[in-house]
């Protein structure tokens, strides 16, 4: 059976769409890295292991990065305190201009840098 031209066009469009999606993702990781290393690094450390007592280690298996993207981005935007925790995560990491898209970019970066995936 011969493949129709339409079938072939479908493959091309699909390949194009996925490469665009991929480059957008890469950009957001880069932006997330910059933001992390200017603001979040003060408490979380460049290696994500936490620089102060009470700051969680992001590299720990089944640690904080086991939560979903939505939950992590929302805790970055709104701040977060675990029950009995000695120190809270400040809303937006103290950077008042941080927006939702940037919080998601930082989550993408943290997953790549600290969770190895
Ligand atoms: C002043 C120190 C400090 C700064 C700055 C800071 N954090 Fe945190 N962060 C914490 C502490 C402490 C916790 C743990 C809070 C708890 O569980 O009670 C935390 C927790 C988190 C968590 C885990 C939340 C969860 O659901 O378990 C994420 C994700 C996070 N921080 C991301 C960031 C990002 C991104 C930035 C920069 C925009 C940032 N933090 C800046 C101190 C900080």
Short mmCIF file of C-alpha atoms and ligand atoms in Angstrom, two decimals:
data_model
loop_
_atom_site.label_atom_id
_atom_site.label_comp_id
_atom_site.label_asym_id
_atom_site.label_seq_id
_atom_site.Cartn_x
_atom_site.Cartn_y
_atom_site.Cartn_z
CA UNK A 1 0.00 0.00 0.00
CA UNK A 2 1.24 3.48 -0.88
CA UNK A 3 1.26 6.21 1.74
CA UNK A 4 -0.80 9.22 0.76
CA UNK A 5 0.84 12.68 0.53
CA UNK A 6 -1.46 13.79 3.31
CA UNK A 7 0.00 11.18 5.62
CA UNK A 8 3.48 12.49 4.90
CA UNK A 9 2.46 16.11 5.52
CA UNK A 10 1.05 15.02 8.88
CA UNK A 11 4.43 13.62 9.90
CA UNK A 12 6.19 16.86 8.92
CA UNK A 13 3.78 19.05 10.85
CA UNK A 14 4.09 16.79 13.88
CA UNK A 15 7.89 16.93 13.81
CA UNK A 16 7.87 20.71 13.48
CA UNK A 17 5.44 21.15 16.34
CA UNK A 18 7.46 18.97 18.69
CA UNK A 19 10.72 20.78 17.89
CA UNK A 20 9.07 24.13 18.66
CA UNK A 21 7.74 22.77 21.94
CA UNK A 22 11.19 21.47 22.78
CA UNK A 23 12.99 24.78 22.22
CA UNK A 24 10.43 26.68 24.30
CA UNK A 25 11.06 24.23 27.13
CA UNK A 26 14.84 24.69 26.87
CA UNK A 27 14.48 28.47 27.06
CA UNK A 28 12.35 28.28 30.13
CA UNK A 29 14.92 26.06 31.85
CA UNK A 30 17.59 28.65 31.09
CA UNK A 31 15.46 31.45 32.52
CA UNK A 32 14.70 29.32 35.55
CA UNK A 33 18.40 28.74 36.13
CA UNK A 34 19.12 32.48 36.07
CA UNK A 35 16.30 33.24 38.47
CA UNK A 36 17.24 30.42 40.82
CA UNK A 37 20.85 31.54 40.95
CA UNK A 38 20.00 35.17 41.67
CA UNK A 39 17.27 34.77 44.31
CA UNK A 40 16.68 31.26 45.56
CA UNK A 41 20.36 30.38 45.83
CA UNK A 42 20.70 32.39 49.05
CA UNK A 43 18.80 29.74 51.00
CA UNK A 44 18.70 26.73 48.69
CA UNK A 45 22.33 26.81 47.54
CA UNK A 46 23.60 26.38 44.01
CA UNK A 47 23.55 22.58 44.43
CA UNK A 48 19.95 22.61 45.78
CA UNK A 49 20.93 20.91 49.01
CA UNK A 50 19.99 23.86 51.24
CA UNK A 51 22.39 26.29 52.88
CA UNK A 52 20.57 27.02 56.13
CA UNK A 53 19.03 24.78 58.80
CA UNK A 54 15.37 24.10 57.92
CA UNK A 55 15.89 24.41 54.16
CA UNK A 56 15.04 21.14 52.39
CA UNK A 57 17.49 19.17 50.23
CA UNK A 58 16.04 19.14 46.69
CA UNK A 59 18.38 16.37 45.57
CA UNK A 60 16.87 13.88 48.01
CA UNK A 61 14.94 11.06 46.35
CA UNK A 62 11.25 11.27 47.35
CA UNK A 63 11.98 14.76 48.68
CA UNK A 64 10.17 17.97 47.84
CA UNK A 65 10.56 17.57 44.07
CA UNK A 66 8.33 14.48 44.26
CA UNK A 67 5.41 16.94 44.43
CA UNK A 68 3.72 18.00 41.18
CA UNK A 69 4.77 21.03 39.11
CA UNK A 70 1.53 22.81 40.02
CA UNK A 71 2.00 22.32 43.74
CA UNK A 72 5.65 23.42 43.66
CA UNK A 73 4.94 26.51 41.52
CA UNK A 74 2.05 27.48 43.80
CA UNK A 75 4.21 27.10 46.92
CA UNK A 76 6.88 29.25 45.29
CA UNK A 77 4.32 31.96 44.47
CA UNK A 78 2.43 31.88 47.77
CA UNK A 79 5.06 30.74 50.23
CA UNK A 80 4.90 27.52 52.19
CA UNK A 81 5.46 26.20 55.68
CA UNK A 82 5.40 22.50 56.63
CA UNK A 83 3.86 21.56 59.96
CA UNK A 84 6.45 22.02 62.70
CA UNK A 85 8.98 23.55 60.33
CA UNK A 86 11.51 25.94 61.85
CA UNK A 87 11.62 28.17 58.79
CA UNK A 88 9.10 29.05 56.08
CA UNK A 89 9.59 29.41 52.37
CA UNK A 90 8.92 33.12 51.67
CA UNK A 91 6.35 33.93 48.94
CA UNK A 92 8.12 34.38 45.59
CA UNK A 93 11.40 33.76 47.41
CA UNK A 94 11.17 37.41 48.42
CA UNK A 95 11.33 38.59 44.81
CA UNK A 96 8.09 40.57 44.49
CA UNK A 97 8.21 40.77 40.69
CA UNK A 98 8.26 36.98 40.22
CA UNK A 99 5.35 35.78 38.04
CA UNK A 100 3.66 32.39 37.59
CA UNK A 101 5.48 31.65 34.34
CA UNK A 102 8.84 32.31 35.96
CA UNK A 103 7.94 30.10 38.92
CA UNK A 104 7.17 27.29 36.46
CA UNK A 105 10.48 27.93 34.68
CA UNK A 106 12.32 27.58 37.97
CA UNK A 107 10.50 24.30 38.69
CA UNK A 108 11.66 23.01 35.27
CA UNK A 109 15.21 24.05 36.08
CA UNK A 110 15.15 22.46 39.54
CA UNK A 111 13.91 19.17 38.11
CA UNK A 112 16.69 19.14 35.55
CA UNK A 113 19.44 20.28 37.91
CA UNK A 114 18.55 18.51 41.15
CA UNK A 115 16.39 15.50 40.35
CA UNK A 116 18.45 14.25 37.42
CA UNK A 117 15.55 14.13 34.97
C1 LIG B 1 14.83 32.93 52.97
C2 LIG B 1 15.19 31.60 52.49
C3 LIG B 1 14.55 31.09 51.22
C4 LIG B 1 14.54 31.67 49.97
C5 LIG B 1 15.15 33.01 49.55
C6 LIG B 1 13.86 30.75 49.10
N1 LIG B 1 13.44 29.64 49.79
FE1 LIG B 1 12.45 28.03 49.04
N2 LIG B 1 12.27 27.25 50.91
C7 LIG B 1 12.84 27.78 52.04
C8 LIG B 1 12.48 26.96 53.20
C9 LIG B 1 12.91 27.19 54.63
C10 LIG B 1 11.67 25.91 52.70
C11 LIG B 1 10.97 24.82 53.52
C12 LIG B 1 9.69 25.36 54.14
C13 LIG B 1 8.92 24.33 54.91
O1 LIG B 1 8.77 23.19 54.43
O2 LIG B 1 8.41 24.66 56.00
C14 LIG B 1 11.57 26.12 51.25
C15 LIG B 1 10.87 25.29 50.40
C16 LIG B 1 10.87 25.41 49.04
C17 LIG B 1 10.23 24.51 48.13
C18 LIG B 1 9.47 23.25 48.51
C19 LIG B 1 8.02 23.57 48.76
C20 LIG B 1 7.22 22.35 49.10
O3 LIG B 1 6.09 22.25 48.61
O4 LIG B 1 7.70 21.47 49.84
C21 LIG B 1 10.45 24.98 46.86
C22 LIG B 1 9.96 24.36 45.57
C23 LIG B 1 11.21 26.19 46.99
N3 LIG B 1 11.44 26.44 48.32
C24 LIG B 1 11.61 26.95 45.93
C25 LIG B 1 12.20 28.21 46.06
C26 LIG B 1 12.44 29.09 44.95
C27 LIG B 1 12.13 28.75 43.51
C28 LIG B 1 13.00 30.22 45.44
C29 LIG B 1 13.41 31.48 44.68
C30 LIG B 1 12.38 32.13 43.89
C31 LIG B 1 13.13 30.04 46.88
N4 LIG B 1 12.63 28.81 47.20
C32 LIG B 1 13.66 30.96 47.76
C33 LIG B 1 13.63 28.91 52.12
C34 LIG B 1 13.85 29.81 51.09
#
